[in-house]
Amino acid sequence: MERRTAFAPSDVAYFANLCHNCGECYYACPYTPPHEFAVNVPKLLAELRAQSYRECARPRWYGAGVALPALALCLVIFLAGTHENAPAAGQFYSVISHSTMVAIFGAATIFVAIALGASLMRFAKGPGASMDSKAFAQALRDAASLRYLSGGDSASSARRWFHHFTFYGFLLCFASTTSAAIDHYLLGLRAPYPFLSAPVLLGTLGGIGLLAGPAGLFFLKRHRDPLIVDSHQHRADAFFLAILFLTSLTGLLLLILRNWTAMNVLLRLHLAVVLALFLTMPYGKFVHGFYRFAALVRYAFEAASSAGRKAV
Amino acid sequence: MPEELPLFDVVVIGGGNAGMSAALTASEAGVRVLVLESAAPGMRGGNSRHTRNMRRISQAYPEAEYLADLLKVTGGKTDEQLARIAIRESFPAHAWMQAHGVRFQPALGGTLHLDRTNAFFLGGGKAVLNGYYAAAERRGIRILYNAEVTALNISRGVFESGTAIQNGEPLNFRAKALVAAAGGFEANLEWLEEAWGEAARNFLVRGTPHNQGKILKALLENGAESAGDPRQCHAIAIDARSPKFDGGIVTRLDSLPLGIVVNRNGQRFDDEGADLWPKRYAVWGRLIAMQPGQIAYSIFDSKVRGLFMPSVFPPVCANTIAELAAKLELPVEETECTVKRFNQAVIGGGFDHFRLDGCGTQSLDPPKSNWAQRIDAPPFFAYPLRPGITFTYLGVRVAESAAVRMRDGAASPNVFAAGEIMAGNILGEGYLAGIGMTIGAVFGRIAGREAARATQH
Ligand SMILES: Cc1cc2nc3c(=O)[nH]c(=O)nc-3n(C[C@H](O)[C@H](O)[C@H](O)COP(=O)(O)OP(=O)(O)OC[C@H]3O[C@@H](n4cnc5c(N)ncnc54)[C@H](O)[C@@H]3O)c2cc1C
Ligand code: HEM
Ligand code: SF4
């Protein structure tokens, strides 16, 4: 903010998505309540962040109103078949055929990619939105290390660690799915994969991260100073944490219990949760990863160009 | 029966920069320390909460230059011994602060250009205090909030006991040594009235409402010698819409040299471009205090709008000077006439607000010596201004050990003073940006060390 004396509306969304809600400014500001100015920057920025999620979500008609019924639907679809006979041990495709899975998730993936892309373009539009590859690389480093999430005290460094678990857990799970696709299509290997294969190893590691991370974040959330958070977002946050946690929980259980007779129930549940995660991505809390990354790129660009100006 | 606190080694009155520096230093010397702070936790730390930087020597800013700057602004009205201590010790104090939770950052841009001479606090003064208080809690220093000290028992220069009012109840305390670090009396409007008359009622107080000067008064009544001019205060032009107390730094206005300033009669009354703004901004508090109703208006046009840091309040805006005057409830014709006369007197030339550009006026009284440009580009803007008092100069005289000097010339064996309450020793008049925090940290540390030592006798 120091780089400006006046702010345009697009700046506001940018700042809001740079703020990591560490609360330092709240405790350091002489104008926070009980001062009569009652300034509360972290809370205000949290509210503006939620507003940017809402306003940038594309397609426009897509939001909690549409996604929640869609979500219910996918649960029903998947659970509808649970009365079927128990499948042979580990035979996932006897529960739901491979082509059905690919059709459903392929369609969902394409939709999510387009929707997220459009939302991100909407977010990144506006004056001052410029970047170069250096800024991009710097932002990658900042995001990967979550450089700014550490507010200095031990509580925020715990927050950073649990976020790392979540973030890298998620990436590993993503890598697991990708390696499974490679195995399937390129190498002709069929699931279930052995314990010492890439999909299972990556999935297990990622799954553990994706259990510990959201659980830890949820725990820390309850100990945060209620003054600096926007309580209206609790539901959306809890939903996001829960769905990540459940994705991982059902996935890991499936791994352990793949030979169990009721495996089919578990598989359907897992797929339902994953689909729900997918479908809520473009309008839920998940978008923070994209918007924050875009904000970090812009920040890195501005920092580099103002340092350049100073040097001359 | 008032509540009695157990005997402490050192009691510190006031938990600002000076008080906390003293408390931490005394505690590290191994004695038991009590801090009495009249504010609630959220408002602790007085005017130190509002600060941004401290002036300290460095390779780029040597001792001699610092001292020369001080002698210049005070016109030589300084206790040179104490001034040298403050300056020389500013370097270790800076390091000591870092070791006690204070973080510094490179200077930001801004109007006063202080990066070479001043070190900036990351997060500002309240973050400094948060660091100190966290360190104090780790050390087990006892801190009582909402505890305003109202009376001190000092007999022949020796402190014995005192009384505070905590949440409406009296509380007696005793200690072997006392550090007075309760700031000045800038929030005590009745006291200010003694020096300024009724005009003081219209002053706004930039800092904490808690600096009532009760400890200063108690020390003076108990025979302490005074230092600093009792009739002077540091006051600047701030936005008239600021709260009565505690508006802090965001209410300051730097627009004055870029336009004209009129009083409530719509007339100019001083040279807005007499000198560079950092040298002049502290004059305007007094100038406005001498105007009828203690109010004035900074008027400028769109040409200069983006050239200064705005205050928290939006400027009043209009498409004509007449409309602007009406909105400000100024006499319309008089104001229009003032602007017209000013515009006619502008000579023109290469306007440059970063230096004395010599763009002045001719045959205008009072003149505007620099940065004079016609006010002719609508929309027009105005900020209402009032004197905002930063601090008072009157304090108690101290020795090099920060011990309070009594009027008989002897230094008290167990009463010490640090911070604004003794800054008048060094600042006889004038002000050097950032020296307030330096005096607090340096003499806070000295007072804490000496108070701890005094308990050994
Ligand atoms: C808006 C503003 C900005 C400033 N910016 C700067 C700057 O950037 N750099 C700089 O060097 N200086 C600055 N100053 C000046 C600086 O604030 C003071 O010089 C400095 O804070 C003095 O420190 P102190 O500890 O003596 O007093 P304070 O920090 O004011 O602390 C006094 C404490 O004593 C308490 N107290 C008062 N009376 C009693 C009582 N009877 N009993 C118990 N407790 C009591 C108060 O609650 C307060 O906590 C600024 C001042 C203001 C108003
Ligand atoms: C560019 C990459 C990312 C950055 C910079 C980032 C940053 C942040 C920040 C600053 C927060 C805390 C503030 C807030 O609640 O908004 C947060 C919360 C969170 N992030 Fe990320 N994130 C990124 C990507 C991801 C990814 C890919 C995931 C997992 C799929 C993820 C999962 C979470 C979760 C679960 C929370 C906690 C929500 C809560 O407690 O309310 N993040 N992230
Ligand atoms: S990141 Fe922290 S300090 Fe910065 S605005 Fe957000 S809460 Fe405040």
CSV table of C-alpha atoms in Angstrom, one decimal, chain A residues 112-282:
chain,number,residue,atom,x,y,z
A,112,VAL,CA,-13.9,-26.3,-13.7
A,113,ALA,CA,-10.9,-25.3,-15.8
A,114,ILE,CA,-12.9,-23.0,-18.0
A,115,ALA,CA,-14.8,-21.5,-15.1
A,116,LEU,CA,-11.6,-20.9,-13.0
A,117,GLY,CA,-9.8,-19.5,-16.0
A,118,ALA,CA,-12.6,-17.1,-16.7
A,119,SER,CA,-12.8,-16.0,-13.0
A,120,LEU,CA,-9.1,-15.5,-12.8
A,121,MET,CA,-9.1,-13.4,-16.0
A,122,ARG,CA,-11.8,-11.3,-14.5
A,123,PHE,CA,-9.8,-10.9,-11.3
A,124,ALA,CA,-6.5,-10.1,-13.0
A,125,LYS,CA,-8.1,-7.5,-15.3
A,126,GLY,CA,-7.9,-3.9,-14.5
A,127,PRO,CA,-5.3,-1.1,-14.6
A,128,GLY,CA,-1.8,-1.9,-13.3
A,129,ALA,CA,-2.2,-5.6,-14.0
A,130,SER,CA,1.1,-6.2,-15.7
A,131,MET,CA,3.7,-8.8,-15.1
A,132,ASP,CA,6.8,-10.4,-16.6
A,133,SER,CA,8.4,-13.8,-16.2
A,134,LYS,CA,10.7,-12.6,-13.3
A,135,ALA,CA,7.7,-11.4,-11.3
A,136,PHE,CA,6.0,-14.7,-12.1
A,137,ALA,CA,9.0,-16.7,-10.8
A,138,GLN,CA,9.2,-14.5,-7.7
A,139,ALA,CA,5.5,-15.0,-7.0
A,140,LEU,CA,6.0,-18.8,-7.4
A,141,ARG,CA,8.7,-18.7,-4.8
A,142,ASP,CA,6.6,-16.6,-2.5
A,143,ALA,CA,3.6,-18.8,-2.9
A,144,ALA,CA,5.5,-22.0,-2.5
A,145,SER,CA,7.1,-20.9,0.7
A,146,LEU,CA,4.1,-19.0,1.8
A,147,ARG,CA,6.5,-16.3,2.6
A,148,TYR,CA,3.9,-13.8,3.9
A,149,LEU,CA,1.8,-16.1,6.0
A,150,SER,CA,4.3,-16.1,8.8
A,151,GLY,CA,3.3,-13.2,11.0
A,152,GLY,CA,6.3,-13.6,13.3
A,153,ASP,CA,4.6,-15.2,16.3
A,154,SER,CA,4.3,-19.0,16.9
A,155,ALA,CA,0.6,-19.2,16.1
A,156,SER,CA,1.0,-17.8,12.6
A,157,SER,CA,4.0,-20.0,12.0
A,158,ALA,CA,1.8,-23.0,12.9
A,159,ARG,CA,-0.7,-21.7,10.5
A,160,ARG,CA,1.9,-21.6,7.8
A,161,TRP,CA,3.0,-25.2,8.5
A,162,PHE,CA,-0.5,-26.6,8.4
A,163,HIS,CA,-1.1,-24.6,5.2
A,164,HIS,CA,2.0,-26.3,3.8
A,165,PHE,CA,0.6,-29.7,4.7
A,166,THR,CA,-2.7,-28.8,3.0
A,167,PHE,CA,-1.2,-27.2,-0.1
A,168,TYR,CA,1.5,-29.8,-0.8
A,169,GLY,CA,-0.9,-32.6,0.2
A,170,PHE,CA,-3.3,-31.3,-2.4
A,171,LEU,CA,-0.6,-31.1,-5.0
A,172,LEU,CA,0.6,-34.7,-4.2
A,173,CYS,CA,-3.0,-36.0,-4.6
A,174,PHE,CA,-3.2,-34.2,-7.9
A,175,ALA,CA,0.1,-35.7,-8.9
A,176,SER,CA,-1.2,-39.1,-7.8
A,177,THR,CA,-4.3,-38.8,-10.1
A,178,THR,CA,-2.1,-37.6,-13.0
A,179,SER,CA,0.3,-40.5,-12.6
A,180,ALA,CA,-2.7,-42.9,-12.5
A,181,ALA,CA,-3.9,-41.5,-15.8
A,182,ILE,CA,-0.4,-41.9,-17.2
A,183,ASP,CA,-0.3,-45.5,-16.0
A,184,HIS,CA,-3.7,-46.2,-17.5
A,185,TYR,CA,-3.4,-44.6,-20.8
A,186,LEU,CA,0.3,-44.6,-21.6
A,187,LEU,CA,1.5,-47.7,-19.8
A,188,GLY,CA,-1.7,-49.7,-20.0
A,189,LEU,CA,-1.6,-50.5,-16.3
A,190,ARG,CA,-5.0,-50.9,-14.6
A,191,ALA,CA,-6.1,-50.1,-11.1
A,192,PRO,CA,-5.8,-51.2,-8.4
A,193,TYR,CA,-2.2,-50.2,-8.3
A,194,PRO,CA,0.3,-51.9,-6.0
A,195,PHE,CA,1.3,-50.2,-2.8
A,196,LEU,CA,4.7,-49.4,-4.2
A,197,SER,CA,3.4,-47.6,-7.3
A,198,ALA,CA,3.5,-43.9,-8.0
A,199,PRO,CA,-0.2,-43.3,-7.7
A,200,VAL,CA,-0.5,-45.0,-4.4
A,201,LEU,CA,2.7,-43.6,-2.8
A,202,LEU,CA,1.9,-40.0,-4.0
A,203,GLY,CA,-1.7,-40.4,-2.9
A,204,THR,CA,-0.8,-41.8,0.5
A,205,LEU,CA,1.7,-39.0,1.2
A,206,GLY,CA,-0.6,-36.4,-0.1
A,207,GLY,CA,-3.6,-37.9,1.7
A,208,ILE,CA,-1.8,-37.7,5.0
A,209,GLY,CA,-0.9,-34.0,4.4
A,210,LEU,CA,-4.4,-33.3,3.4
A,211,LEU,CA,-5.7,-34.9,6.6
A,212,ALA,CA,-3.2,-33.1,9.0
A,213,GLY,CA,-3.4,-29.8,7.2
A,214,PRO,CA,-7.1,-29.0,7.2
A,215,ALA,CA,-7.5,-30.5,10.7
A,216,GLY,CA,-4.7,-28.3,12.0
A,217,LEU,CA,-6.1,-25.2,10.2
A,218,PHE,CA,-9.5,-26.0,11.6
A,219,PHE,CA,-8.1,-26.2,15.1
A,220,LEU,CA,-6.1,-23.0,14.8
A,221,LYS,CA,-9.1,-21.3,13.4
A,222,ARG,CA,-11.0,-21.8,16.6
A,223,HIS,CA,-8.2,-20.1,18.5
A,224,ARG,CA,-8.0,-17.0,16.3
A,225,ASP,CA,-8.9,-13.6,17.7
A,226,PRO,CA,-12.5,-13.2,16.7
A,227,LEU,CA,-12.0,-9.5,16.3
A,228,ILE,CA,-9.9,-9.8,13.2
A,229,VAL,CA,-11.8,-12.4,11.2
A,230,ASP,CA,-14.9,-12.0,9.1
A,231,SER,CA,-17.3,-14.3,10.8
A,232,HIS,CA,-19.6,-14.5,7.8
A,233,GLN,CA,-17.0,-16.6,6.0
A,234,HIS,CA,-16.9,-19.3,8.7
A,235,ARG,CA,-19.3,-21.5,6.9
A,236,ALA,CA,-17.6,-21.3,3.6
A,237,ASP,CA,-14.2,-21.9,5.2
A,238,ALA,CA,-15.4,-24.8,7.3
A,239,PHE,CA,-17.0,-26.3,4.2
A,240,PHE,CA,-13.7,-26.0,2.3
A,241,LEU,CA,-11.7,-27.5,5.1
A,242,ALA,CA,-14.2,-30.3,5.6
A,243,ILE,CA,-14.3,-31.3,1.9
A,244,LEU,CA,-10.5,-31.4,1.7
A,245,PHE,CA,-10.4,-33.5,4.8
A,246,LEU,CA,-13.1,-35.8,3.6
A,247,THR,CA,-11.5,-36.2,0.2
A,248,SER,CA,-8.4,-37.4,1.9
A,249,LEU,CA,-10.1,-39.5,4.5
A,250,THR,CA,-12.3,-41.4,2.1
A,251,GLY,CA,-9.3,-41.8,-0.2
A,252,LEU,CA,-7.1,-43.2,2.4
A,253,LEU,CA,-9.8,-45.5,3.8
A,254,LEU,CA,-10.3,-46.8,0.3
A,255,LEU,CA,-6.7,-47.6,0.1
A,256,ILE,CA,-6.6,-49.5,3.4
A,257,LEU,CA,-10.0,-51.2,2.9
A,258,ARG,CA,-9.8,-51.8,-0.9
A,259,ASN,CA,-10.4,-55.5,-0.3
A,260,TRP,CA,-13.3,-55.0,2.0
A,261,THR,CA,-16.7,-56.2,0.9
A,262,ALA,CA,-18.4,-52.8,1.4
A,263,MET,CA,-15.6,-51.2,-0.7
A,264,ASN,CA,-18.2,-50.1,-3.2
A,265,VAL,CA,-19.9,-47.8,-0.7
A,266,LEU,CA,-16.5,-46.2,0.1
A,267,LEU,CA,-15.6,-45.8,-3.5
A,268,ARG,CA,-18.8,-44.1,-4.4
A,269,LEU,CA,-18.5,-41.9,-1.3
A,270,HIS,CA,-14.9,-40.9,-2.3
A,271,LEU,CA,-15.9,-40.1,-5.8
A,272,ALA,CA,-18.9,-38.1,-4.7
A,273,VAL,CA,-16.7,-36.0,-2.4
A,274,VAL,CA,-14.1,-35.5,-5.0
A,275,LEU,CA,-16.7,-34.4,-7.5
A,276,ALA,CA,-18.2,-32.1,-4.9
A,277,LEU,CA,-14.7,-30.6,-4.4
A,278,PHE,CA,-14.4,-30.1,-8.1
A,279,LEU,CA,-17.8,-28.5,-8.6
A,280,THR,CA,-17.4,-26.0,-5.8
A,281,MET,CA,-13.9,-25.0,-6.8
A,282,PRO,CA,-14.7,-22.1,-9.0
